[in-house]
Coordinates of C-alpha atoms and ligand atoms in Angstrom, one line a residue:
X172 CA 18.9 6.9 5.1
X173 CA 20.6 4.5 6.6
X174 CA 22.7 4.8 9.7
X175 CA 25.9 4.7 8.5
X176 CA 24.9 7.9 5.9
X177 CA 23.6 9.4 9.1
X178 CA 27.0 9.5 11.3
X179 CA 28.2 10.8 7.9
X180 CA 26.4 13.3 7.6
X181 CA 26.2 14.2 11.2
X182 CA 29.5 14.9 11.4
X183 CA 29.9 16.8 8.6
X184 CA 26.8 19.4 10.1
X185 CA 27.6 19.1 13.2
X186 CA 24.3 17.1 14.5
X187 CA 24.8 16.1 17.5
X188 CA 23.2 12.9 18.9
X189 CA 20.4 12.9 22.0
X190 CA 21.4 10.8 24.8
X191 CA 18.9 8.2 26.6
X192 CA 16.0 6.9 25.3
X193 CA 15.1 10.2 23.9
X194 CA 15.4 10.5 20.0
X195 CA 18.7 11.3 18.7
X196 CA 17.5 15.1 16.9
X197 CA 18.6 16.9 13.9
X198 CA 19.7 19.7 16.0
X199 CA 20.8 22.3 13.9
X200 CA 17.0 22.1 12.3
X201 CA 14.0 23.0 13.4
X202 CA 10.8 22.3 11.5
X203 CA 9.9 24.7 8.4
X204 CA 13.1 25.4 8.1
X205 CA 13.8 24.5 4.2
X206 CA 17.2 22.8 4.3
X207 CA 17.7 19.2 3.5
X208 CA 17.5 17.3 6.5
X209 CA 19.8 13.9 7.7
X210 CA 17.3 10.9 8.6
X211 CA 17.3 10.6 12.8
X212 CA 17.8 7.8 14.5
X213 CA 15.9 6.5 17.8
X214 CA 19.2 5.6 19.6
X215 CA 17.2 2.6 21.0
X216 CA 14.5 1.0 18.4
X217 CA 16.8 2.0 15.2
X218 CA 13.8 3.6 13.9
X219 CA 14.3 6.0 11.4
X220 CA 12.6 9.1 11.2
X221 CA 10.5 10.7 10.1
X222 CA 7.6 8.5 10.3
X223 CA 4.4 8.7 8.7
X224 CA 1.2 6.5 9.0
X225 CA -2.5 6.4 8.1
X226 CA -5.3 4.8 7.5
X227 CA -6.2 2.3 4.4
X228 CA -4.1 2.2 1.2
X229 CA -3.8 5.8 1.0
X230 CA 0.0 6.0 -0.4
X231 CA -0.6 9.1 -2.4
X232 CA -1.1 10.7 0.9
X233 CA 1.3 9.4 2.9
X234 CA 3.9 10.0 -0.2
X235 CA 2.9 13.7 -0.1
X236 CA 3.7 13.9 4.2
X237 CA 7.0 12.1 3.7
X238 CA 7.9 14.7 1.3
X239 CA 7.2 17.7 3.4
X240 CA 8.6 15.8 6.4
X241 CA 12.0 15.2 4.3
X242 CA 11.9 19.2 3.4
X243 CA 12.5 19.2 7.0
X244 CA 8.8 20.7 7.9
X245 CA 7.2 20.0 11.2
X246 CA 4.7 16.7 11.3
X247 CA 1.6 19.3 11.8
X248 CA 2.4 20.4 7.7
X249 CA 3.1 16.9 6.9
X250 CA -0.5 15.8 8.6
X251 CA -2.1 18.4 7.1
X252 CA -0.8 18.3 3.3
X253 CA -1.3 14.2 3.4
X254 CA -5.2 14.6 4.2
X255 CA -5.2 17.7 1.0
X256 CA -4.4 14.6 -1.3
X257 CA -6.9 12.1 -0.4
X258 CA -9.4 15.1 0.2
X259 CA -9.0 16.2 -3.2
X260 CA -9.3 12.8 -5.1
X261 CA -12.7 13.0 -6.0
X262 CA -12.6 8.9 -7.1
X263 CA -12.4 8.9 -2.9
X264 CA -15.7 8.4 -2.1
X265 CA -15.3 8.3 2.1
X266 CA -13.2 11.8 2.4
X267 CA -13.8 15.4 0.9
X268 CA -14.5 16.0 -2.5
X269 CA -16.6 13.5 -4.3
X270 CA -17.9 12.1 -0.6
X271 CA -20.8 10.1 -0.4
X272 CA -23.7 12.4 1.0
X273 CA -26.2 11.8 3.8
X274 CA -29.1 10.4 3.2
X275 CA -30.5 14.0 2.3
X276 CA -27.9 14.3 -0.5
X277 CA -25.8 16.5 1.3
X278 CA -21.9 15.9 1.4
X279 CA -20.6 16.8 5.2
X280 CA -17.5 16.5 5.8
X281 CA -16.1 16.0 9.4
X282 CA -12.1 17.0 9.9
X283 CA -9.8 17.4 13.3
X284 CA -5.9 18.2 13.6
X285 CA -4.1 18.5 16.7
X286 CA -0.4 19.8 17.2
X287 CA 3.0 18.6 19.3
X288 CA 1.3 20.9 22.0
X289 CA -1.5 19.1 22.2
X290 CA -3.7 22.1 20.3
X291 CA -7.1 20.6 18.3
X292 CA -9.2 22.3 15.5
X293 CA -12.0 20.8 14.1
X294 CA -14.7 21.2 11.7
X295 CA -18.2 19.2 11.9
X296 CA -21.1 18.8 9.5
X297 CA -18.8 21.4 6.7
X298 CA -20.6 21.4 3.4
X299 CA -19.1 22.6 0.4
X300 CA -15.5 23.1 1.1
X301 CA -13.1 20.2 0.1
X302 CA -10.2 20.7 2.4
X303 CA -11.8 20.4 5.5
X304 CA -8.1 19.5 7.6
X305 CA -7.1 23.4 6.2
X306 CA -10.3 24.7 7.8
X307 CA -9.8 22.9 11.2
X308 CA -6.4 23.8 11.5
X309 CA -7.4 27.6 10.7
X310 CA -9.8 27.1 13.6
X311 CA -6.9 25.6 15.9
X312 CA -4.5 28.8 15.0
X313 CA -6.6 31.5 14.3
X314 CA -9.7 31.4 17.0
X315 CA -10.3 31.2 20.4
X316 CA -12.6 27.8 19.3
X317 CA -11.8 24.3 19.3
X318 CA -15.1 22.9 16.9
X319 CA -17.2 25.1 14.3
X320 CA -20.0 23.3 13.2
X321 CA -22.3 23.8 9.6
X322 CA -22.8 27.1 8.7
X323 CA -20.5 29.1 10.9
X324 CA -17.8 26.6 9.8
X325 CA -18.6 27.3 6.1
X326 CA -18.7 31.2 6.4
X327 CA -15.5 31.0 8.4
X328 CA -14.0 28.9 6.0
X329 CA -15.0 31.4 3.2
X330 CA -14.3 34.2 5.2
X331 CA -10.6 32.8 5.0
X332 CA -10.4 32.6 1.3
X333 CA -11.5 29.3 1.0
X334 CA -13.8 28.6 -2.3
X335 CA -17.0 27.3 -2.2
X336 CA -18.0 23.8 -4.2
X337 CA -20.3 21.6 -5.0
X338 CA -19.0 18.5 -3.5
X339 CA -21.7 15.9 -4.8
X340 CA -19.7 14.3 -8.0
X341 CA -21.8 12.4 -10.4
X342 CA -21.0 8.9 -9.0
X343 CA -21.7 9.5 -5.4
X344 CA -25.0 11.6 -6.6
X345 CA -26.0 8.4 -8.9
X346 CA -24.7 5.4 -5.7
X347 CA -27.2 7.3 -3.6
X348 CA -30.3 7.9 -6.1
X349 CA -29.8 4.1 -6.1
X350 CA -29.9 3.8 -2.4
X351 CA -33.0 6.1 -1.7
X352 CA -34.8 3.8 -3.8
X353 CA -34.5 0.7 -1.5
X354 CA -33.0 2.0 1.4
X355 CA -36.5 3.1 3.0
X356 CA -34.6 5.8 4.0
X357 CA -32.6 4.4 6.6
X358 CA -28.8 5.2 7.1
X359 CA -27.1 2.2 6.3
X360 CA -24.5 0.4 9.0
X361 CA -22.4 -2.1 7.5
X362 CA -18.7 -3.2 7.1
X363 CA -17.8 -1.4 3.8
X364 CA -19.5 1.7 4.2
X365 CA -16.6 4.2 5.9
X366 CA -13.6 5.1 5.4
X367 CA -12.0 8.1 7.4
X368 CA -8.6 8.8 6.3
X369 CA -6.3 10.1 9.6
X370 CA -2.7 10.2 9.2
X371 CA 0.0 10.7 12.3
X372 CA 3.5 11.7 11.6
X373 CA 6.8 12.3 13.6
X374 CA 9.2 15.0 12.2
X375 CA 12.9 15.0 12.5
X376 CA 12.3 16.6 15.7
X377 CA 10.7 13.8 17.0
X378 CA 7.5 15.6 17.1
X379 CA 4.2 14.3 16.5
X380 CA 1.2 15.8 14.9
X381 CA -2.2 14.0 14.1
X382 CA -5.2 14.5 11.8
X383 CA -8.3 12.5 9.9
X384 CA -10.5 13.9 7.3
X385 CA -13.4 11.9 6.2
X386 CA -17.3 12.4 5.0
X387 CA -18.4 10.1 7.5
X388 CA -20.9 7.3 7.3
X389 CA -22.6 6.8 4.3
X390 CA -26.5 8.5 3.9
X391 CA -26.3 9.2 7.7
X392 CA -29.0 11.4 8.9
X393 CA -28.7 14.9 8.5
X394 CA -26.3 16.7 11.5
X395 CA -25.0 13.4 12.2
X396 CA -21.2 13.7 13.9
X397 CA -18.7 11.0 14.1
X398 CA -16.1 10.2 16.1
X399 CA -13.4 11.4 13.2
X400 CA -13.9 15.2 14.3
X401 CA -13.7 14.6 18.3
X402 CA -10.8 14.6 20.4
X403 CA -9.7 11.2 21.9
X404 CA -12.4 9.6 20.1
X405 CA -11.5 9.5 16.3
X406 CA -7.6 11.1 16.9
X407 CA -5.7 11.9 19.6
X408 CA -1.8 12.6 20.3
X409 CA 0.4 13.2 23.1
X410 CA 3.7 14.6 21.9
X411 CA 5.3 13.0 25.2
X412 CA 3.6 9.2 24.5
X413 CA 2.3 8.8 21.1
X414 CA -0.6 8.9 19.2
X415 CA -3.8 6.8 17.3
X416 CA -6.0 7.2 15.2
X417 CA -9.3 5.4 14.4
X418 CA -11.5 4.9 11.0
X419 CA -14.7 2.6 11.5
X420 CA -18.0 3.0 12.6
X421 CA -17.9 6.6 14.4
X422 CA -20.5 5.7 17.1
X423 CA -18.6 2.8 18.6
X424 CA -15.6 4.7 19.0
X425 CA -17.1 7.8 20.3
X426 CA -18.6 5.5 23.0
X427 CA -15.4 4.2 24.5
X428 CA -13.3 6.9 23.7
X429 CA -10.7 4.9 21.7
X430 CA -8.1 6.6 20.5
X431 CA -7.3 8.5 23.9
X432 CA -7.7 4.9 25.6
X433 CA -5.2 3.7 23.4
X434 CA -3.0 6.5 23.8
X435 CA -3.1 6.0 27.9
X436 CA -2.4 2.4 27.2
X437 CA 0.8 3.0 25.6
X438 CA 1.5 5.5 28.8
X439 CA 0.9 2.7 31.3
X440 CA 3.9 0.7 29.0
X441 CA 1.4 -1.0 26.5
X442 CA 3.1 -1.5 23.0
X443 CA 1.2 0.3 20.1
X444 CA -0.2 -2.4 18.9
X445 CA -1.1 -4.2 22.3
X446 CA -3.0 -0.9 22.9
X447 CA -5.0 -1.1 19.5
X448 CA -5.8 -4.9 20.0
X449 CA -7.3 -3.6 24.2
X450 CA -8.8 -0.4 22.0
X451 CA -11.2 -3.4 19.8
X452 CA -11.4 -5.7 22.6
X453 CA -13.2 -2.9 24.7
X454 CA -15.9 -2.4 21.5
X455 CA -16.1 -6.5 20.9
X456 CA -16.5 -7.0 24.9
X457 CA -19.2 -4.9 25.3
X458 CA -22.3 -6.9 26.0
X459 CA -24.7 -6.0 23.4
X460 CA -22.1 -5.5 20.7
X461 CA -23.6 -5.6 17.1
X462 CA -19.3 -6.0 16.3
X463 CA -20.3 -8.6 13.2
X464 CA -22.1 -6.0 11.5
X465 CA -19.2 -3.3 11.9
X466 CA -15.7 -2.4 10.9
X467 CA -13.4 -0.3 13.5
X468 CA -9.6 -0.1 13.0
X469 CA -6.9 1.8 15.1
X470 CA -3.1 2.6 14.1
X471 CA -0.7 4.2 16.5
X472 CA 2.6 5.0 17.1
X473 CA 4.8 5.9 20.2
X474 CA 7.2 8.0 20.9
X475 CA 9.9 5.5 20.4
X476 CA 8.2 5.0 16.4
X477 CA 6.8 1.9 16.8
X478 CA 3.9 1.5 15.2
X479 CA 0.7 -0.7 15.7
X480 CA -2.6 -1.3 13.9
X481 CA -5.9 -3.8 14.3
X482 CA -8.9 -4.0 12.9
X483 CA -12.6 -6.2 13.8
X484 CA -12.7 -7.8 10.7
X485 CA -10.1 -8.3 7.7
X486 CA -9.3 -5.7 5.3
X487 CA -8.4 -3.4 6.9
X488 CA -4.4 -1.7 6.6
X489 CA -2.2 0.5 7.5
X490 CA 0.1 3.1 5.1
X491 CA 3.5 3.2 6.4
X492 CA 6.4 5.3 5.0
X493 CA 9.8 5.1 6.9
X494 CA 13.2 4.5 6.1
X495 CA 12.2 5.6 2.3
X496 CA 9.9 2.4 2.1
X497 CA 5.8 3.6 1.4
X498 CA 3.7 0.3 2.4
X499 CA 0.7 -0.9 2.2
X500 CA 0.2 -3.5 5.5
X501 CA -2.4 -5.6 5.7
X502 CA -3.9 -5.7 9.4
X503 CA -4.6 -8.5 11.5
X504 CA -7.9 -8.4 13.0
X505 CA -10.0 -9.8 16.1
X506 CA -13.1 -11.8 13.4
X507 CA -11.2 -14.8 12.2
Ligands
LIG697 N1 -15.0 7.3 11.3 C1 -16.0 7.7 10.4 C2 -17.7 7.9 10.8 O1 -17.8 7.5 11.4 C3 -16.0 7.0 9.2 C4 -14.9 6.1 8.8 O2 -14.5 6.0 9.6 O3 -15.1 4.9 8.4 O4 -17.8 9.2 10.8

């Protein structure tokens, strides 16, 4: 919605604009009401809210998250619903149902979610459940814990009404069988074989949440856990500052605590773009970095609704739904 229309709506509904450099909130409705929302505009940056960004070309996911936000739902609902689209898509071989298996042929999922208050829930090494992100949310909301792993996570999911399914599709099974004949049983590390879906959203109240979900590195060793479900590595949200989420070779993101780093850099005044570039810099500038052989990409948003994204290699992209436009934007990258 254009600013002009927002002002018109605001005067009709009694919505008040907040002052200073804070966001102008749609103050009459808190997220979760189902009443229709006016777009909200940051006074300084003129960025209209809501705002959704995601790793890679997942415009169906950003669309779904956007629909949720336009109903005035919370950013938490939006990121969960967006992830669920990718998890249910059997053609997406990097997330949820249809994901590529570990080297023993088991599809094991990692996911985590962080809400506006900095609460966090995660599942690691979860089998047989498509919507790992929803199980992660349940861990956050309904248990005293942050992370459930493996069989315990699966048991918790089944007890909470999730359905057990075979997540190994024929297509992923065929590829795995072909890989086994030449692989010598070594996990494969290259630029192409991983893609986490990470989503960050800011709702009409200006509150930020984030989520990410993945089947992890294809043909990983059994029991391997990547960055994606680990707070501060694959995902970090600080509703005072902003949020960041990673994709790519999880081991490198873990070692540099990438998402936390980006949020802390933004806290110190860097833009999301500068912060993403510096986090990639930390990886490629390590003395023994093998960065030519793997990909890492970051996306970030700050509290003003500014966004940034950067990767080691060409090919990364960010989906962005804002101001009624759902776009996929190619990322700048380090190896030129
Ligand atoms: N970061 C994920 C992992 O390493 C996979 C990916 O994003 O490609 O588990």
